[in-house]
Coordinates of C-alpha atoms in Angstrom, one line a residue:
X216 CA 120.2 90.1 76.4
X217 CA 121.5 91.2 79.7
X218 CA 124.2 90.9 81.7
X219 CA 123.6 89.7 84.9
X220 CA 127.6 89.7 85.4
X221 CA 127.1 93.7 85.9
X222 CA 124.3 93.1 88.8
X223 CA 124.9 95.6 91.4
X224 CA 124.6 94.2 95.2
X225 CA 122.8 96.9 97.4
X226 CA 123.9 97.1 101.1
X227 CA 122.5 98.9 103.5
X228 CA 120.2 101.8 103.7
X229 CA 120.7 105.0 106.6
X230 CA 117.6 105.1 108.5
X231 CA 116.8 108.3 106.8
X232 CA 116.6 107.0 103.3
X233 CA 114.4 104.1 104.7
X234 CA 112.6 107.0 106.3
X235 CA 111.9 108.4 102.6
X236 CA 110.8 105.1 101.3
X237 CA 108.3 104.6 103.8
X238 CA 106.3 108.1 103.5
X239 CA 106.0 107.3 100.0
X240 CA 105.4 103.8 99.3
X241 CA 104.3 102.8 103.0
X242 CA 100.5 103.1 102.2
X243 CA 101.0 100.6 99.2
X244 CA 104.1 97.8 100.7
X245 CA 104.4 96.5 103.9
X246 CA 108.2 97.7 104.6
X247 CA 110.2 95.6 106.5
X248 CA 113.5 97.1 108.4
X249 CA 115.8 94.7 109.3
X250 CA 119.6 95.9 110.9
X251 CA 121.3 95.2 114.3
X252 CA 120.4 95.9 117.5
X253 CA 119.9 99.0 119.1
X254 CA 120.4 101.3 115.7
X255 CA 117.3 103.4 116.0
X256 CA 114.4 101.1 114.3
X257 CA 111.7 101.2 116.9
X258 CA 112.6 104.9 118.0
X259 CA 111.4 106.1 114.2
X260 CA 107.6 105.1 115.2
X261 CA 107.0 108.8 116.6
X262 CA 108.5 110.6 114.1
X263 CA 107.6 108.5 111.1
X264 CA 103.9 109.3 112.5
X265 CA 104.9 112.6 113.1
X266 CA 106.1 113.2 109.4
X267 CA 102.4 111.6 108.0
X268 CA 100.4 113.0 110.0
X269 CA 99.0 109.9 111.0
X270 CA 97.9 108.0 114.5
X271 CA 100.7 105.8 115.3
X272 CA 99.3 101.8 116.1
X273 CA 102.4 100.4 118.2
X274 CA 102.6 96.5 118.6
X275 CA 105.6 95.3 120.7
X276 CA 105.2 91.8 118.5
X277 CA 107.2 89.7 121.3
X278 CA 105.6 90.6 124.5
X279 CA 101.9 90.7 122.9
X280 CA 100.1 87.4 122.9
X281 CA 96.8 87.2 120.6
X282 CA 94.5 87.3 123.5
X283 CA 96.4 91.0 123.5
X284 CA 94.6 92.1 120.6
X285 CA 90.8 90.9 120.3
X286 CA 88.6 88.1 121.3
X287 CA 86.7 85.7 118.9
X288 CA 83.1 85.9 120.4
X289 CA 80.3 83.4 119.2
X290 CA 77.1 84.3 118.0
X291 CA 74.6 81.5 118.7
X292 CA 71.9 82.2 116.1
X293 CA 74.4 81.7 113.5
X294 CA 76.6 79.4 115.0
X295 CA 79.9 81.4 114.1
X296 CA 82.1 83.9 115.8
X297 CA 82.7 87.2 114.9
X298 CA 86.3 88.6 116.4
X299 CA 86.0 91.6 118.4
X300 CA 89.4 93.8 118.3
X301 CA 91.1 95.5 121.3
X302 CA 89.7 98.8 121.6
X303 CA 93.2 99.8 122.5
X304 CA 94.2 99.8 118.5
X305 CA 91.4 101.5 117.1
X306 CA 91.4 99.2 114.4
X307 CA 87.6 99.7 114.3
X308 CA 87.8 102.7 113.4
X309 CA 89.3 102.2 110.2
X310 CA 91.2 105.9 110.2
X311 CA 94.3 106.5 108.5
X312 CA 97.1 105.0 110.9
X313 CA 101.0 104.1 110.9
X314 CA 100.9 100.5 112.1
X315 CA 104.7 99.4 113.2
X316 CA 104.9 96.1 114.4
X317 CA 107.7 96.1 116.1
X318 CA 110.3 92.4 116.2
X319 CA 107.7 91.2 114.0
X320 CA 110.0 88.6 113.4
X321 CA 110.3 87.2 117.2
X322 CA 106.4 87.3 117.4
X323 CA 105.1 83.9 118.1
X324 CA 103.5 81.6 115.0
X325 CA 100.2 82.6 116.4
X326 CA 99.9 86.2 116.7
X327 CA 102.3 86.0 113.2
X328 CA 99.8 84.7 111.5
X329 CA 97.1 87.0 113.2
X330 CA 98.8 89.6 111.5
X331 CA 99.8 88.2 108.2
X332 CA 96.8 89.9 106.4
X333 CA 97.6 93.5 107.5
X334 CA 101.2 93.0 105.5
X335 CA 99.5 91.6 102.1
X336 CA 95.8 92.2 102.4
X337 CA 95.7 95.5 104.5
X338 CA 93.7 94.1 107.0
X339 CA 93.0 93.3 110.6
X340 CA 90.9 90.4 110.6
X341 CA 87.4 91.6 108.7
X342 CA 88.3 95.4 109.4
X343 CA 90.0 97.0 106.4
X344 CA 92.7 99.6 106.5
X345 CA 92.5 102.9 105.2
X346 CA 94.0 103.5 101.9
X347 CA 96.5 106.0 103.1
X348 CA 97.5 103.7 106.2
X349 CA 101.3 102.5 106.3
X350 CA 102.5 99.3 107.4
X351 CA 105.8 99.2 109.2
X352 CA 107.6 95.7 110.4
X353 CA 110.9 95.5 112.2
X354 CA 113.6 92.6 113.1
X355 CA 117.3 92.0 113.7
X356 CA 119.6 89.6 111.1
X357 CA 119.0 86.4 111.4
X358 CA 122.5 85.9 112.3
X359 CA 122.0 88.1 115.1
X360 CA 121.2 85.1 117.2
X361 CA 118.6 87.0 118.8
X362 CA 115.4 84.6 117.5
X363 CA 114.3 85.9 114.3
X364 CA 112.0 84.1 111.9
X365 CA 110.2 84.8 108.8
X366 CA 108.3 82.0 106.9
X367 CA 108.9 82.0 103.0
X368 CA 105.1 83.0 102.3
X369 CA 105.4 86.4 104.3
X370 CA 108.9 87.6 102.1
X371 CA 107.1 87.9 99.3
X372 CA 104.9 90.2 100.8
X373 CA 106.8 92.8 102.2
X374 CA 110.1 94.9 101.3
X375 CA 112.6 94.0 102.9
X376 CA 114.5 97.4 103.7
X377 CA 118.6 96.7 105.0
X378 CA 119.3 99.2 107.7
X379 CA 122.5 100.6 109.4
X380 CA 123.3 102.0 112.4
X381 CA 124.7 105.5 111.8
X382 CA 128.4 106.6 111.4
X383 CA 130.2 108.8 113.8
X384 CA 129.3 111.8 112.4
X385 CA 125.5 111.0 111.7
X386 CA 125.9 110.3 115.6
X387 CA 127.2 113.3 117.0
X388 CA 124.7 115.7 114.8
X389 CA 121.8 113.6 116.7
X390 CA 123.7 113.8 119.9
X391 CA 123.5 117.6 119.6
X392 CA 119.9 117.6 119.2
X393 CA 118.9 115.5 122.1
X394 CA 121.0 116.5 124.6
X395 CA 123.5 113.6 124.8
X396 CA 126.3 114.8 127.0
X397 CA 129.5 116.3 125.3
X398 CA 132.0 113.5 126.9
X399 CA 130.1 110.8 124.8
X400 CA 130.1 113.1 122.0
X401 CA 133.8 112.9 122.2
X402 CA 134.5 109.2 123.3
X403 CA 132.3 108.7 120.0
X404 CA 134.7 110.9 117.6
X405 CA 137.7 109.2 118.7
X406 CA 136.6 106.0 119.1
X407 CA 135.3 105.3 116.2
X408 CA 134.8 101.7 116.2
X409 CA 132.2 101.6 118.8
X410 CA 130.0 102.0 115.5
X411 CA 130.7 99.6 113.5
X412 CA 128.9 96.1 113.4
X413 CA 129.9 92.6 113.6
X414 CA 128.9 92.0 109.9
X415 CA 132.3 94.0 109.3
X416 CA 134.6 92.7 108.1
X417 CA 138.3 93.1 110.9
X418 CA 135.9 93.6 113.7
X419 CA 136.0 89.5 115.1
X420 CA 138.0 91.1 117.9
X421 CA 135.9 94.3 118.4
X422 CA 135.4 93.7 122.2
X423 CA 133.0 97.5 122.1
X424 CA 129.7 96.2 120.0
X425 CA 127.1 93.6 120.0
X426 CA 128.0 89.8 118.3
X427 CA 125.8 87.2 118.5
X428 CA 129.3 85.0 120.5
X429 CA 128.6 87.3 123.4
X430 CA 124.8 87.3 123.1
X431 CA 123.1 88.8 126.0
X432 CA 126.1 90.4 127.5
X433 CA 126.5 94.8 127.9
X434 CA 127.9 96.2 124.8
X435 CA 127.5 99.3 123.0
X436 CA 124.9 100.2 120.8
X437 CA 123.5 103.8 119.6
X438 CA 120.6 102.9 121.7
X439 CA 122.7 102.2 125.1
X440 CA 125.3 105.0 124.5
X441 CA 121.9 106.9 124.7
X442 CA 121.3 105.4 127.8
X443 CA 124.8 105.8 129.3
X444 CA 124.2 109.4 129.0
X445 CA 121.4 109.6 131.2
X446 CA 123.7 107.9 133.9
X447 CA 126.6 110.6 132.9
X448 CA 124.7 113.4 133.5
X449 CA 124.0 112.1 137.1
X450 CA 127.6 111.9 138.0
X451 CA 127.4 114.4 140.2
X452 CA 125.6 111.9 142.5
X453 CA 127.7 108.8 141.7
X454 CA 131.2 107.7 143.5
X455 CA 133.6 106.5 141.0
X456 CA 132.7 102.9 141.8
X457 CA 129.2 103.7 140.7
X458 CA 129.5 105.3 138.3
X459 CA 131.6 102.8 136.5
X460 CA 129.2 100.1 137.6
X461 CA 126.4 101.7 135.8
X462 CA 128.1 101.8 132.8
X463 CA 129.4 99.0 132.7
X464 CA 125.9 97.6 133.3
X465 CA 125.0 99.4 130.2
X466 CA 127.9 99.7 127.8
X467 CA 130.1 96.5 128.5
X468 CA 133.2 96.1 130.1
X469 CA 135.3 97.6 127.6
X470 CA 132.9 100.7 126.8
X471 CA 133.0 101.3 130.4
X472 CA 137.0 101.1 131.1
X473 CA 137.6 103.9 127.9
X474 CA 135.0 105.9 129.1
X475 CA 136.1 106.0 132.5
X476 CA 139.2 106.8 131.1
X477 CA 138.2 109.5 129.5
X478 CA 135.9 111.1 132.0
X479 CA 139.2 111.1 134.5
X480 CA 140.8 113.2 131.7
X481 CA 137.7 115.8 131.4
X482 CA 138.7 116.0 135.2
X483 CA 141.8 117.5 134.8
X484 CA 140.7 120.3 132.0
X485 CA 140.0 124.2 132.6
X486 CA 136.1 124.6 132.7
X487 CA 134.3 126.2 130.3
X488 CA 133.7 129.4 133.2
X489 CA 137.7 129.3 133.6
X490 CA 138.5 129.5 129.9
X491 CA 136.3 132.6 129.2
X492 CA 137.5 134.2 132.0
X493 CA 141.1 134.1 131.6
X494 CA 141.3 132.7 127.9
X495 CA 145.1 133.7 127.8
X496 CA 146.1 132.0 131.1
X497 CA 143.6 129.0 131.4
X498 CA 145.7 125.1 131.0
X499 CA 145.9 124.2 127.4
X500 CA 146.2 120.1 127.8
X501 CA 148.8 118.3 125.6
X502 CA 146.9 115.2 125.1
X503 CA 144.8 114.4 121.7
X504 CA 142.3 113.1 123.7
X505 CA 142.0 115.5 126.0
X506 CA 141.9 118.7 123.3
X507 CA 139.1 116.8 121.6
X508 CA 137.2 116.7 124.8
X509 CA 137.3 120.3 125.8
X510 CA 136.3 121.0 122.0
X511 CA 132.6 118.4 122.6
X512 CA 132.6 120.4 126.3
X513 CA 132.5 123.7 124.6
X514 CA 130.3 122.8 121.7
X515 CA 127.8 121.8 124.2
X516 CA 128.0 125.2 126.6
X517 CA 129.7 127.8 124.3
X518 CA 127.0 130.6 123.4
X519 CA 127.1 134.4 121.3
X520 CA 128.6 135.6 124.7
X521 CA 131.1 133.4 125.1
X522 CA 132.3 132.0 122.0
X523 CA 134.6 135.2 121.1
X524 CA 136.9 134.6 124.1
X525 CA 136.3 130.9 123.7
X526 CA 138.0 130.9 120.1
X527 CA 140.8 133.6 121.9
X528 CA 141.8 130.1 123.9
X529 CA 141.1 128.0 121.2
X530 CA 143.5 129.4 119.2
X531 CA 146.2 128.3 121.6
X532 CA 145.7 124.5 120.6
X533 CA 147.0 122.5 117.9
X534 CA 145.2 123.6 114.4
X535 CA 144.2 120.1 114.1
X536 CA 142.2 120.1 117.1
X537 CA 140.7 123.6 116.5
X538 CA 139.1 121.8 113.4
X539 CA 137.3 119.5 115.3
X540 CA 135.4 122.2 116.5
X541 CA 134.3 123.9 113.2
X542 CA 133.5 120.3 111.5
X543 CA 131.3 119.6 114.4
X544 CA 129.9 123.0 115.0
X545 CA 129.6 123.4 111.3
X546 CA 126.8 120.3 111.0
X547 CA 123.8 122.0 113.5
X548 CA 122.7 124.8 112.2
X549 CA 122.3 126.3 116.1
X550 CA 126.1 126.1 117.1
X551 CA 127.1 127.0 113.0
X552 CA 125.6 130.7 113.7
X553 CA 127.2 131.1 117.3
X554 CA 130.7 130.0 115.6
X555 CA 130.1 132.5 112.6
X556 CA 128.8 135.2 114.9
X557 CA 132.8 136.1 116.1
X558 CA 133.9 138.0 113.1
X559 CA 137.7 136.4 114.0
X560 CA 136.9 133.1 114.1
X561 CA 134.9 133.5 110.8
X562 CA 137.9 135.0 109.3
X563 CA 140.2 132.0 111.0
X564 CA 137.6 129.2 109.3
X565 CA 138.5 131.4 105.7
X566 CA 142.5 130.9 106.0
X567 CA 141.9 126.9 107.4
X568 CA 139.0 126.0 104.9
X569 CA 141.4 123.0 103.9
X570 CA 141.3 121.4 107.3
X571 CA 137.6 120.7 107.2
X572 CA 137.3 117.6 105.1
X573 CA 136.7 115.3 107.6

């Protein structure tokens, strides 16, 4: 007989381990995703149809109406109707497709019931899915106060997959590789609570992230930290004023003021051109903050050229901050090989090896 005292409660899954059990169960189980706002759900569509090879069907499930995808058309010598499907899909076709429905959950009744038999049946009215086709859904908690709905009949049809937005460190490595600039990179390593979620527990006076109390208002998400780089790497083009209007119109209040903060700091550091130049004389700031910043600015512009009398400098901050580098540098397999190419930082990562444990 067993124990159900020893039952083990499963949180949350990274978005890449949901990514796993989606290529391999997708074609057989609906999979729902369900997390917060703005973690990355809807921005897996490409790549999941990337990975398998398969044409993606999107379906933004709010702002589609049924009219949106087919028309019931009568046939007078039979006195029925047939439903004719929006070309757009392809669902006559009946190819191998990923079909993500995306806020399935804030769809209305209607078009949720339209598209009940694709998550049980695999099927779009009377046309049949391919056997290799995979079904995607998405919503938010349904604490997240943001209108999401499932009726009982439908969770037994799907699995339900928990999702989390990503730590610091999973967001940095995906800052490197789309270009995020190298001040967010930084605000996001030290502070670190910008990614954590109101279902937290101690974060009721997190003023940085979304909760459903302040529904509606700026706040910051992986999805608008994205989007607040965009504006950064127009600040050339901004006043001040602007510049901190845009963020704030995309980040929240409090995002905005550390930010700003920080980006007044980056103002006072040696550029990346004045360090290589005169690696011995250029200003070595004092700050914590400010050392982490120069070590995101150089991760982002340091190259095989430059990285020898970039580590000469480096070597004149605090040990501590120097370690920042490597950890970072050490988790993109592009920036890894330009730190390893100077033989004497190589030989300085051997004698620190302990400081890397992040």
């Amino acid at each position: 007989m067993s124990n159900t005292n020893n039952i083990e409660v499963f949180k949350e899954c990274s978005l890449d381990e949901a990514k796993q059990v989606i290529l391999h169960t997708g074609h057989l189980n609906t999979i729902h995703l369900v997390g917060g706002p703005g973690i990355g759900k809807t921005s897996m569509a490409q790549e999941l149809a990337k990975e398998a090879g398969l044409r993606l069907v999107f379906i933004d499930a709010p702002n589609t109406d049924m009219a949106s995808m087919g028309i019931y058309m009568p046939n007078h010598e039979t006195e029925t109707t047939t439903f004719y499907a929006n070309e757009h899909f392809g669902f006559h076709k009946m190819d191998p497709i990923l079909l993500f429905i995306d806020e399935f959950t804030k769809a209305s009744t209607g078009l949720q019931n339209l598209l009940h038999p694709a998550l049980n049946e695999r099927r779009m009215v009377h046309f049949p899915f391919h056997p290799k086709t995979i079904v995607v859904t998405t919503g938010n908690h349904s604490l997240d106060g943001v209108g999401d709905a499932m009726k009982g009949h439908t969770r037994n049809r799907i699995t339900e997959i928990p999702v989390r937005g990503a730590d610091y460190l999973e967001w940095i490595n995906w800052g490197y590789e789309n270009k995020i600039h190298p001040l967010l990179l930084a605000f996001g390593r030290q502070f670190r609570q910008v990614f954590a979620s109101y279902r937290d527990a101690g974060q009721e006076d997190n003023n940085y992230i979304y909760h459903p109390k302040r529904s509606g208002q700026a706040c910051i998400t992986q999805r608008s930290l994205a989007k607040a780089s965009n504006i950064l790497w127009a600040r050339d083009h901004l006043t001040d004023n602007a510049l901190g209007c845009a963020l704030a119109g995309t980040i929240g209040h409090a995002g905005a003021g550390s930010l700003m903060g920080f980006i007044h700091t980056n103002d006072e550091l040696p550029t990346i051109e004045e360090i290589v130049e005169k690696p011995e004389e250029a200003k070595v700031p004092t700050s914590g903050s400010a050392q982490i910043i120069l070590c995101f600015n150089a991760l982002a512009t340091v190259d095989n050229k430059t990285i020898k009398a970039w580590f000469k400098y480096a070597q004149r901050l605090p040990v501590e901050a120097l370690s920042v580098f490597v950890i970072s540098a050490r988790r993109n397999p592009k920036t890894r090989q330009i730190m390893e190419s100077c033989l004497e930082f190589a030989q300085w990562i051997a004698k620190h090896e302990y400081l890397f444990d992040d």
